[in-house]
Short mmCIF file of C-alpha atoms and ligand atoms in Angstrom, two decimals:
data_model
loop_
_atom_site.label_atom_id
_atom_site.label_comp_id
_atom_site.label_asym_id
_atom_site.label_seq_id
_atom_site.Cartn_x
_atom_site.Cartn_y
_atom_site.Cartn_z
CA MET A 19 -43.57 294.77 89.41
CA ASP A 20 -40.99 296.47 92.28
CA ARG A 21 -37.76 294.97 92.42
CA ARG A 22 -37.10 295.79 95.90
CA TYR A 23 -39.80 293.78 97.18
CA PHE A 24 -38.55 290.99 96.49
CA LEU A 25 -34.87 291.40 97.46
CA ASN A 26 -35.74 291.98 100.36
CA TYR A 27 -38.02 288.91 101.18
CA SER A 28 -35.22 286.61 99.69
CA ALA A 29 -33.28 288.45 102.06
CA ILE A 30 -35.19 287.52 105.06
CA THR A 31 -34.90 283.29 103.23
CA ALA A 32 -31.65 283.68 103.39
CA ALA A 33 -31.37 284.66 107.03
CA TYR A 34 -33.53 282.01 107.64
CA LEU A 35 -31.52 280.00 106.63
CA LEU A 36 -28.41 280.39 107.71
CA ALA A 37 -30.22 280.03 110.87
CA GLY A 38 -31.34 276.15 110.27
CA CYS A 39 -27.90 275.19 108.69
CA GLU A 40 -25.33 274.06 110.56
CA GLU A 41 -25.65 271.37 110.20
CA ARG A 42 -25.54 271.82 106.13
CA SER A 43 -22.35 271.04 102.95
CA GLY A 44 -20.40 274.00 102.45
CA ARG A 45 -21.86 274.97 99.38
CA GLU A 46 -24.84 276.05 100.34
CA GLU A 47 -23.49 277.59 103.49
CA GLY A 48 -21.72 279.68 101.62
CA LYS A 49 -24.48 280.77 99.15
CA ALA A 50 -26.65 282.25 102.32
CA ARG A 51 -24.15 283.21 103.86
CA GLN A 52 -24.03 286.10 100.25
CA ALA A 53 -27.80 286.10 99.64
CA VAL A 54 -26.93 287.35 103.33
CA SER A 55 -24.64 290.11 102.91
CA ASP A 56 -26.87 291.84 100.72
CA SER A 57 -28.18 294.78 101.82
CA PRO A 58 -32.15 294.73 101.06
CA ALA A 59 -31.03 297.72 97.95
CA ALA A 60 -27.98 296.00 96.81
CA VAL A 61 -27.66 294.37 93.26
CA PRO A 62 -28.75 290.98 93.60
CA PRO A 63 -26.34 287.80 92.76
CA GLN A 64 -25.84 286.81 90.52
CA LYS A 65 -27.65 283.12 90.97
CA ALA A 66 -30.87 284.41 91.95
CA GLU A 67 -30.85 287.11 88.38
CA GLU A 68 -30.26 283.76 86.56
CA LYS A 69 -33.00 282.34 88.99
CA LEU A 70 -35.99 284.80 89.01
CA PRO A 71 -34.92 287.77 85.63
CA GLU A 72 -38.41 288.87 86.53
CA GLN A 73 -39.62 289.14 89.93
CA ILE A 74 -42.88 288.93 91.62
CA MET A 75 -43.85 290.56 94.07
CA PRO A 76 -45.59 287.80 96.23
CA PHE A 77 -49.79 288.84 97.26
CA THR A 78 -50.62 290.39 94.19
CA GLN A 79 -52.02 288.70 92.48
CA LYS A 80 -55.56 287.29 93.35
CA LEU A 81 -56.18 283.18 93.46
CA LYS A 82 -57.64 281.65 90.69
CA ILE A 83 -60.22 278.94 91.73
CA PRO A 84 -60.88 276.35 89.58
CA GLY A 85 -64.15 275.70 87.11
CA GLU A 86 -66.12 272.28 88.34
CA ILE A 87 -66.80 269.78 86.36
CA ASP A 88 -69.70 268.80 88.41
CA PHE A 89 -71.52 265.49 88.69
CA ALA A 90 -75.35 266.19 89.38
CA GLN A 91 -75.70 268.56 86.33
CA ILE A 92 -73.28 266.91 83.91
CA LYS A 93 -73.73 262.71 83.18
CA LYS A 94 -70.76 263.20 80.94
CA ALA A 95 -67.17 265.16 81.10
CA ALA A 96 -64.36 265.09 79.06
CA LEU A 97 -60.30 265.98 80.22
CA THR A 98 -57.92 266.41 76.72
CA ALA A 99 -53.84 266.67 77.20
CA GLN A 100 -52.45 269.36 75.41
CA LYS A 101 -50.41 272.36 75.10
CA SER A 102 -51.08 275.57 75.79
CA GLN A 103 -50.33 279.08 76.85
CA VAL A 104 -50.88 280.37 79.86
CA ASN A 105 -51.44 283.98 82.28
CA ILE A 106 -49.37 281.99 84.93
CA PHE A 107 -47.74 286.09 85.55
CA PRO A 108 -50.38 288.79 84.28
CA ASP A 109 -48.43 289.32 81.58
CA MET A 110 -46.40 286.94 79.79
CA GLN A 111 -47.46 283.53 78.89
CA THR A 112 -46.48 279.70 80.25
CA GLU A 113 -46.25 277.16 77.75
CA VAL A 114 -48.03 274.38 80.06
CA LEU A 115 -50.17 271.69 79.38
CA THR A 116 -53.99 271.23 81.11
CA PHE A 117 -57.59 268.61 80.06
CA GLN A 118 -59.19 272.22 79.26
CA GLY A 119 -57.07 274.76 77.82
CA ASP A 120 -56.25 277.13 80.71
CA LEU A 121 -55.15 276.44 84.11
CA PRO A 122 -56.44 275.14 87.08
CA ASN A 123 -57.40 272.89 85.67
CA PRO A 124 -61.28 272.16 86.45
CA THR A 125 -62.10 270.37 89.71
CA ILE A 126 -64.13 267.16 89.37
CA ARG A 127 -66.88 267.38 91.81
CA ILE A 128 -69.12 264.80 92.47
CA LYS A 129 -71.36 262.09 95.05
CA LYS A 130 -71.14 258.72 96.05
CA GLY A 131 -73.47 256.75 94.04
CA GLU A 132 -73.32 258.54 91.01
CA VAL A 133 -71.41 257.15 88.07
CA PHE A 134 -68.46 259.01 87.02
CA ASP A 135 -68.00 259.21 83.05
CA LEU A 136 -65.32 260.51 81.20
CA ASP A 137 -63.85 260.15 78.43
CA PHE A 138 -60.27 261.14 77.77
CA MET A 139 -58.60 262.60 74.99
CA ASN A 140 -54.49 262.89 74.57
CA ASN A 141 -53.85 265.31 72.62
CA LEU A 142 -49.95 265.48 74.30
CA ALA A 143 -46.95 263.51 71.21
CA ASP A 144 -46.29 260.69 73.77
CA PRO A 145 -48.46 258.11 75.36
CA THR A 146 -50.48 259.05 78.69
CA ILE A 147 -54.01 258.09 80.39
CA ILE A 148 -55.32 259.67 83.66
CA HIS A 149 -54.82 258.07 87.42
CA TRP A 150 -57.27 259.23 90.13
CA HIS A 151 -55.37 260.02 92.72
CA GLY A 152 -57.08 257.79 95.73
CA LEU A 153 -59.36 256.53 94.29
CA ILE A 154 -60.83 252.50 94.86
CA VAL A 155 -62.04 251.66 90.52
CA PRO A 156 -62.17 248.68 88.39
CA GLU A 157 -57.81 248.26 87.11
CA GLU A 158 -59.27 248.41 84.12
CA MET A 159 -59.99 252.39 84.85
CA ASP A 160 -57.14 253.15 88.02
CA GLY A 161 -55.06 254.96 84.96
CA HIS A 162 -52.11 252.23 85.59
CA PRO A 163 -48.40 252.97 83.09
CA LYS A 164 -49.34 250.42 81.30
CA ASP A 165 -52.90 251.16 80.07
CA ALA A 166 -51.17 255.11 78.76
CA ILE A 167 -53.50 255.40 75.37
CA ALA A 168 -51.26 257.16 71.88
CA SER A 169 -51.00 260.35 71.66
CA GLY A 170 -54.50 261.22 70.02
CA ALA A 171 -56.64 258.03 71.45
CA THR A 172 -58.94 258.05 73.45
CA LYS A 173 -60.03 256.38 76.24
CA GLN A 174 -63.60 256.23 78.15
CA TYR A 175 -63.99 255.74 81.80
CA ARG A 176 -66.57 255.01 83.51
CA TYR A 177 -67.46 253.19 86.90
CA PRO A 178 -69.90 254.19 90.35
CA ILE A 179 -68.32 256.01 92.31
CA GLU A 180 -68.52 253.74 95.77
CA GLN A 181 -65.98 255.37 98.54
CA SER A 182 -67.43 258.25 100.79
CA ALA A 183 -66.17 261.65 100.79
CA GLY A 184 -62.71 263.18 100.50
CA THR A 185 -60.35 265.41 99.23
CA PHE A 186 -59.23 262.88 96.01
CA TRP A 187 -56.99 264.58 93.34
CA TYR A 188 -56.27 262.95 89.14
CA HIS A 189 -53.55 263.48 87.44
CA THR A 190 -51.31 260.91 84.38
CA HIS A 191 -49.38 258.38 85.62
CA PRO A 192 -47.39 257.20 82.21
CA HIS A 193 -44.38 254.84 82.69
CA GLY A 194 -41.51 257.72 83.45
CA ARG A 195 -42.80 261.18 82.44
CA THR A 196 -45.77 261.54 84.83
CA GLY A 197 -43.28 264.15 87.40
CA GLU A 198 -42.75 265.65 84.14
CA GLU A 199 -46.02 265.68 82.84
CA ILE A 200 -47.72 266.74 86.86
CA TYR A 201 -45.14 268.48 87.17
CA ARG A 202 -46.13 270.95 83.75
CA GLY A 203 -49.67 271.26 84.72
CA LEU A 204 -51.14 267.89 84.05
CA ALA A 205 -52.87 267.60 88.21
CA GLY A 206 -56.43 268.55 89.29
CA PHE A 207 -59.45 267.86 91.96
CA TYR A 208 -61.70 265.47 92.56
CA MET A 209 -63.78 265.61 95.03
CA ILE A 210 -66.76 262.78 96.50
CA GLU A 211 -69.56 264.52 98.24
CA ASP A 212 -71.92 262.08 100.62
CA GLU A 213 -75.19 262.18 102.86
CA GLU A 214 -73.01 262.04 106.15
CA GLU A 215 -70.69 264.59 105.29
CA LYS A 216 -73.42 267.08 104.14
CA ARG A 217 -75.25 266.54 107.61
CA LEU A 218 -72.03 268.40 108.97
CA ASN A 219 -72.80 271.22 107.47
CA LEU A 220 -68.74 272.26 107.34
CA PRO A 221 -67.77 275.70 105.30
CA GLN A 222 -69.71 275.21 101.83
CA GLY A 223 -69.49 277.37 98.84
CA GLU A 224 -67.97 280.73 98.89
CA PHE A 225 -66.16 279.47 102.20
CA GLU A 226 -64.77 276.16 100.75
CA LEU A 227 -61.15 276.27 99.03
CA PRO A 228 -59.45 274.53 96.58
CA LEU A 229 -55.84 275.36 97.60
CA MET A 230 -53.19 272.98 94.68
CA ILE A 231 -50.06 273.82 96.41
CA GLN A 232 -46.41 273.68 93.83
CA ASP A 233 -43.39 275.01 93.96
CA LYS A 234 -41.73 275.52 90.32
CA ARG A 235 -38.84 277.41 88.63
CA PHE A 236 -39.35 279.63 85.89
CA ASP A 237 -37.23 281.30 83.71
CA GLU A 238 -36.52 284.85 82.74
CA LYS A 239 -39.25 284.04 79.49
CA ARG A 240 -41.45 282.86 82.29
CA GLN A 241 -41.15 280.03 80.97
CA LEU A 242 -41.11 276.29 83.37
CA ARG A 243 -38.02 274.71 83.85
CA TYR A 244 -38.13 271.49 84.58
CA LYS A 245 -34.22 269.08 85.84
CA ASP A 246 -31.20 270.60 85.32
CA PRO A 247 -28.97 268.62 83.43
CA LYS A 248 -26.17 269.52 84.93
CA VAL A 249 -27.40 269.46 88.64
CA PRO A 250 -27.69 265.71 89.04
CA GLN A 251 -28.86 266.26 92.81
CA ASP A 252 -32.07 266.93 90.22
CA ASN A 253 -32.98 263.49 90.16
CA ASN A 254 -33.28 263.29 93.43
CA GLY A 255 -36.43 265.36 93.66
CA LEU A 256 -37.48 269.13 92.28
CA LEU A 257 -36.96 271.52 94.32
CA GLY A 258 -38.49 275.45 93.15
CA ASP A 259 -38.40 278.51 94.94
CA VAL A 260 -41.56 279.91 93.31
CA ILE A 261 -45.44 278.68 94.80
CA LEU A 262 -47.84 278.79 93.29
CA VAL A 263 -51.55 277.42 94.26
CA ASN A 264 -53.48 276.81 91.78
CA ALA A 265 -51.46 277.39 89.59
CA THR A 266 -50.80 281.43 91.03
CA PRO A 267 -47.24 282.08 92.17
CA PHE A 268 -47.58 284.22 96.40
CA PRO A 269 -51.57 284.63 94.96
CA TYR A 270 -53.79 286.02 98.13
CA HIS A 271 -57.93 285.85 98.38
CA GLU A 272 -60.12 287.75 100.10
CA VAL A 273 -61.80 287.08 102.81
CA LYS A 274 -64.85 287.77 105.71
CA SER A 275 -63.88 286.85 108.89
CA GLU A 276 -65.75 283.34 109.61
CA LYS A 277 -64.11 279.58 109.01
CA TYR A 278 -63.46 277.94 105.65
CA ARG A 279 -62.63 274.76 105.25
CA LEU A 280 -59.41 274.68 102.92
CA ARG A 281 -58.53 271.57 101.24
CA ILE A 282 -55.23 271.62 100.40
CA LEU A 283 -53.33 268.86 98.32
CA ASN A 284 -49.64 268.93 98.11
CA ALA A 285 -49.17 268.75 94.26
CA SER A 286 -45.48 269.29 93.81
CA SER A 287 -42.10 267.55 92.70
CA VAL A 288 -40.21 266.53 96.35
CA ARG A 289 -41.33 269.00 98.82
CA THR A 290 -43.13 268.42 101.92
CA TYR A 291 -44.56 270.90 103.78
CA GLN A 292 -45.44 272.56 107.61
CA LEU A 293 -47.99 274.38 107.30
CA ALA A 294 -48.73 277.16 109.05
CA PHE A 295 -50.36 280.97 109.36
CA ASP A 296 -48.50 283.41 110.66
CA THR A 297 -51.25 285.26 113.45
CA ILE A 298 -53.41 282.69 113.77
CA GLY A 299 -52.20 280.29 116.06
CA GLU A 300 -54.67 277.13 115.87
CA PHE A 301 -56.69 275.48 113.50
CA ALA A 302 -58.72 271.76 112.71
CA LEU A 303 -57.76 269.31 111.21
CA VAL A 304 -60.65 267.71 110.02
CA GLY A 305 -59.90 265.52 106.74
CA THR A 306 -57.44 263.46 105.40
CA ASP A 307 -56.22 262.01 102.33
CA ALA A 308 -59.17 259.35 101.85
CA GLY A 309 -61.77 260.94 104.06
CA LEU A 310 -62.87 263.11 107.42
CA LEU A 311 -61.45 262.54 110.83
CA GLU A 312 -63.77 261.10 113.45
CA SER A 313 -63.78 264.18 114.78
CA PRO A 314 -61.80 267.39 114.99
CA VAL A 315 -57.80 267.79 115.48
CA MET A 316 -56.71 270.90 116.96
CA VAL A 317 -53.25 271.39 116.01
CA GLN A 318 -50.81 274.57 114.94
CA SER A 319 -50.01 273.65 112.01
CA VAL A 320 -49.59 270.17 110.03
CA VAL A 321 -47.39 268.24 107.50
CA LEU A 322 -47.99 267.60 103.89
CA SER A 323 -45.66 265.61 102.14
CA VAL A 324 -45.66 265.23 98.01
CA ALA A 325 -49.54 263.67 97.55
CA GLU A 326 -50.81 263.89 101.00
CA ARG A 327 -54.35 266.41 101.38
CA VAL A 328 -55.56 268.47 105.03
CA ASP A 329 -59.09 269.26 105.08
CA ILE A 330 -58.99 272.37 107.66
CA ILE A 331 -61.14 274.67 109.34
CA VAL A 332 -59.00 278.24 109.59
CA ASP A 333 -61.20 280.44 111.97
CA PHE A 334 -60.97 284.62 110.51
CA LYS A 335 -63.29 285.47 113.38
CA ASP A 336 -61.14 287.53 115.16
CA LYS A 337 -60.52 289.20 112.27
CA GLU A 338 -60.74 292.61 111.63
CA VAL A 339 -61.12 294.15 108.02
CA GLY A 340 -57.38 295.08 106.71
CA ASP A 341 -56.03 291.86 108.34
CA ARG A 342 -53.50 289.71 106.75
CA VAL A 343 -53.17 286.31 107.72
CA THR A 344 -49.82 284.30 105.51
CA LEU A 345 -50.32 280.96 104.74
CA LYS A 346 -47.05 279.38 104.85
CA THR A 347 -44.45 276.73 105.50
CA LEU A 348 -42.26 276.24 108.32
CA GLY A 349 -39.87 273.81 106.60
CA PHE A 350 -40.19 270.45 107.48
CA LYS A 351 -35.95 268.86 107.24
CA GLU A 352 -37.18 265.84 104.38
CA GLY A 353 -32.95 264.24 104.88
CA SER A 354 -30.02 264.81 107.40
CA ASN A 355 -27.95 266.44 105.29
CA LEU A 356 -29.16 265.51 102.14
CA THR A 357 -29.42 269.15 99.33
CA LEU A 358 -31.06 268.82 96.23
CA HIS A 359 -29.99 271.83 94.02
CA PRO A 360 -28.59 274.07 96.02
CA ASP A 361 -29.76 276.98 94.41
CA TYR A 362 -33.39 276.63 95.31
CA PRO A 363 -34.47 276.94 98.53
CA ALA A 364 -34.04 273.83 101.14
CA PHE A 365 -37.10 270.96 102.43
CA ASP A 366 -36.02 273.67 105.71
CA ALA A 367 -36.73 277.04 104.30
CA PRO A 368 -39.69 278.99 105.75
CA MET A 369 -41.52 279.78 103.01
CA ASP A 370 -44.40 282.53 102.63
CA ILE A 371 -47.08 280.45 100.74
CA MET A 372 -50.60 282.45 100.33
CA GLN A 373 -52.29 285.43 102.05
CA PHE A 374 -56.07 285.57 103.46
CA HIS A 375 -57.21 289.75 103.42
CA VAL A 376 -59.36 289.94 105.69
CA THR A 377 -62.07 292.52 103.57
CA GLU A 378 -65.44 291.66 105.78
CA LYS A 379 -66.49 292.02 109.73
CA ILE A 380 -69.50 289.26 109.70
CA LEU A 381 -70.75 287.36 112.36
CA ASP A 382 -69.26 283.97 112.34
CA THR A 383 -72.23 281.54 112.42
CA GLN A 384 -70.54 278.02 111.59
CA VAL A 385 -70.01 276.25 114.42
CA LEU A 386 -67.40 272.76 113.87
CA PRO A 387 -68.54 269.77 114.50
CA GLU A 388 -67.32 267.55 117.78
CA LYS A 389 -67.66 264.61 116.13
CA LEU A 390 -67.07 264.80 112.20
CA ILE A 391 -68.04 260.57 110.86
CA PRO A 392 -67.55 257.06 112.14
CA ILE A 393 -63.68 255.93 111.19
CA PRO A 394 -63.86 251.77 112.14
CA ARG A 395 -60.43 251.03 113.63
CA LEU A 396 -58.90 248.26 111.04
CA GLN A 397 -57.05 245.70 113.57
CA ALA A 398 -53.61 244.31 113.40
CA SER A 399 -55.68 240.80 114.12
CA ASP A 400 -57.56 241.64 111.16
CA ALA A 401 -54.30 240.67 108.83
CA VAL A 402 -54.15 237.92 107.67
CA ASN A 403 -50.72 238.42 106.65
CA THR A 404 -47.80 240.78 106.93
CA ARG A 405 -45.91 242.68 104.37
CA ARG A 406 -42.93 244.43 104.55
CA ILE A 407 -41.29 247.14 102.17
CA THR A 408 -37.66 248.16 101.28
CA MET A 409 -36.91 251.59 100.37
CA GLU A 410 -33.67 251.63 99.03
CA ILE A 411 -31.45 253.89 96.35
CA ILE A 412 -29.14 251.19 93.86
CA ALA A 413 -26.58 251.03 92.08
CA GLY A 414 -26.02 254.73 89.96
CA GLY A 415 -28.31 256.35 92.47
CA ILE A 416 -31.29 254.72 91.04
CA TRP A 417 -34.21 254.51 93.80
CA THR A 418 -36.13 251.05 94.39
CA LEU A 419 -38.51 249.27 96.11
CA ASP A 420 -37.06 246.64 97.24
CA GLN A 421 -34.15 247.49 94.95
CA LYS A 422 -36.26 246.29 92.50
CA PRO A 423 -35.93 249.11 89.87
CA PHE A 424 -39.83 248.65 88.52
CA ASP A 425 -40.29 246.87 85.48
CA MET A 426 -44.13 247.34 84.52
CA HIS A 427 -44.94 243.83 83.64
CA ARG A 428 -43.65 241.93 87.34
CA VAL A 429 -45.85 241.19 89.59
CA ASP A 430 -43.80 241.97 92.77
CA GLN A 431 -47.28 240.99 96.15
CA ARG A 432 -49.58 238.99 94.96
CA VAL A 433 -52.64 239.88 97.26
CA LYS A 434 -55.58 238.20 98.46
CA LEU A 435 -58.34 240.56 98.20
CA GLY A 436 -58.58 240.99 102.97
CA THR A 437 -56.72 243.03 105.20
CA GLU A 438 -52.96 242.92 105.62
CA ILE A 439 -50.44 244.66 108.06
CA TRP A 440 -47.28 245.69 105.44
CA GLU A 441 -44.53 247.53 107.28
CA ILE A 442 -42.68 250.33 105.20
CA LYS A 443 -38.69 250.36 105.99
CA ASN A 444 -37.02 252.74 104.38
CA SER A 445 -33.75 252.77 104.64
CA VAL A 446 -31.91 255.28 103.66
CA HIS A 447 -31.60 259.29 104.27
CA MET A 448 -34.36 261.61 102.71
CA ALA A 449 -38.76 260.31 103.92
CA HIS A 450 -40.30 259.31 101.02
CA PRO A 451 -44.57 259.31 100.60
CA PHE A 452 -45.02 256.20 99.71
CA HIS A 453 -48.86 255.71 98.25
CA MET A 454 -50.31 252.67 97.12
CA HIS A 455 -53.09 252.70 93.99
CA GLY A 456 -56.29 250.92 94.54
CA VAL A 457 -56.80 250.41 98.25
CA ARG A 458 -57.65 253.67 101.10
CA PHE A 459 -54.99 252.32 104.46
CA GLN A 460 -55.35 253.42 108.41
CA VAL A 461 -51.46 253.58 109.81
CA LEU A 462 -51.04 250.64 113.13
CA ASP A 463 -47.63 252.83 114.55
CA ARG A 464 -44.50 254.50 112.99
CA ASP A 465 -41.17 254.29 114.91
CA GLY A 466 -39.70 257.73 114.81
CA LYS A 467 -40.11 260.44 116.51
CA ILE A 468 -42.19 262.19 114.96
CA ALA A 469 -45.59 261.91 115.34
CA PHE A 470 -48.00 262.70 112.55
CA PRO A 471 -51.79 264.56 113.57
CA THR A 472 -52.97 262.96 109.61
CA ASP A 473 -51.94 259.43 111.03
CA LYS A 474 -55.92 259.13 112.84
CA GLY A 475 -57.09 259.50 109.89
CA TRP A 476 -57.84 258.00 105.80
CA LYS A 477 -54.79 257.05 104.38
CA ASP A 478 -53.42 256.22 100.38
CA THR A 479 -50.48 258.15 100.61
CA VAL A 480 -48.39 257.71 103.77
CA ILE A 481 -43.89 259.44 104.52
CA VAL A 482 -42.20 257.72 105.95
CA MET A 483 -38.81 259.43 107.98
CA PRO A 484 -35.74 258.34 106.94
CA PHE A 485 -34.99 254.98 108.54
CA GLU A 486 -38.82 253.90 109.99
CA THR A 487 -40.80 251.48 109.60
CA VAL A 488 -44.57 252.80 108.91
CA ARG A 489 -46.59 250.07 109.95
CA ILE A 490 -50.05 250.39 108.24
CA ILE A 491 -52.72 248.11 106.90
CA VAL A 492 -54.66 247.86 104.49
CA HIS A 493 -57.95 246.84 102.91
CA PHE A 494 -57.47 245.06 99.80
CA THR A 495 -61.46 245.19 98.53
CA MET A 496 -60.83 245.33 94.19
CA PRO A 497 -60.14 242.84 92.86
CA GLY A 498 -56.95 243.56 90.01
CA LEU A 499 -53.39 244.56 88.62
CA PHE A 500 -52.56 248.05 90.96
CA VAL A 501 -49.13 249.79 91.51
CA TYR A 502 -47.54 251.34 94.87
CA HIS A 503 -44.75 253.74 94.95
CA CYS A 504 -42.70 256.15 96.55
CA HIS A 505 -44.91 259.84 94.53
CA ILE A 506 -41.62 262.09 94.52
CA LEU A 507 -42.57 262.20 91.15
CA GLU A 508 -38.53 261.92 90.09
CA HIS A 509 -38.26 258.82 92.45
CA GLU A 510 -41.45 256.99 90.96
CA ASP A 511 -40.79 258.21 87.66
CA GLN A 512 -36.86 256.26 88.28
CA ALA A 513 -37.90 253.48 89.38
CA MET A 514 -39.72 253.63 92.76
CA MET A 515 -43.10 251.94 91.95
CA ALA A 516 -44.34 247.99 92.01
CA ASN A 517 -47.09 246.38 91.00
CA LEU A 518 -49.21 244.75 93.49
CA LEU A 519 -52.13 241.27 92.55
CA VAL A 520 -55.04 241.13 93.84
CA GLU A 521 -56.62 237.97 93.66
CU1 LIG B 21 -51.05 259.36 92.72
CU2 LIG B 21 -49.51 256.24 91.60
O1 LIG B 21 -50.42 258.52 91.85
CU1 LIG B 22 -52.23 257.36 93.24
CU1 LIG B 23 -38.74 258.18 97.11
#
């Protein structure tokens, strides 16, 4: 392993950090200065040594592409939550949690109109349950924390797919342990397809890539580190310094000079990414959490908070063999003056994520359609009710909704089938991705300064910036008890979750 390369890399990151951190705490600023003063050839600072004793050389490992559970080929599937040893690094194994023995977990692919049928076995020591994030399914199939199954037990999931094409995902959802289980590996993609999408002829096969982005921490034995008990800020959200894409640290992927459809999921604990490419100025946003947009929106970058998805088309047609294009985060400030673990790259730290290596020049034949799918706009005037949800921190530093720590058995909102406006008011200095089970919704408006192009599409998770109010319009079509919560994993595990009963 080339130690020097990483030092270069971290010094560069630190330089950026310093440039943009006038408002930071003294502690953090001091640290950035210290890192910057280290020349690339100098001995690494003690802290970096503790965190990344074996240096990770970016863009040397090939991107892993998840295998698929394709319901066009099988009628029934099985997943088993289990402890596994896997090669995240080529030379040493890491203990993780998986659904089939390896990472990345398989991608589920299913068509609208088909029946999803899967046996889930819990081989973990504690109760757990799988939730299908973004799917509108009956309560017993949704994976509410109250439905967690015991260690050694099996649950059968069976439900028809009735919603349109989109990039969804699955992960476990036990009360108080979701964060650590996702962090240790229990998450995968779930793609729904339909005829309308197929007709668009978007890039497919080798030109369609699912990318699950997660930042993590590793110790000197390349084992995952979760919360640092000495640093209470980790309860506000766990930031890591090693970015994995499909369970591969800072990978690379070989591409042709053609359009690619990247279906990107942020499955991190707390980090929001502002995704951009270093040498491609613009790309097309074609889909959001719960489906395709009406038409492609050209963007230079896109913000992706935890649990959100974006479907983008990036075009390598002007690239030559040998060119390299880096996907990175420009850094996104979540809150004013909020410092989490001071030893890890802050929210607004620019970081590289992965690289595309152009290895073949081909004729660019893909056409990006001008129109995608029609989105019926939910009208504020159709709403029969408006409710307000507040995001608050209460005594003891506990994150809550409406100042009430989550109680699995308390019904917080009773809703009638139909359309409602929910006003999500953030009363604190940290952004929160707000997620609802059992529905998809549209963003009506937000009173903040940033315009998010992802607000144009179907959503199931929406970022609410500090002190901002976001109004969403929600169509309730599935009766049952569901949760809504902040999707920062450490917040949902603490108490930032509530129950909604649809009748
Ligand atoms: Cu990703 Cu409660 O969900
Ligand atoms: Cu969900
Ligand atoms: Cu939160």
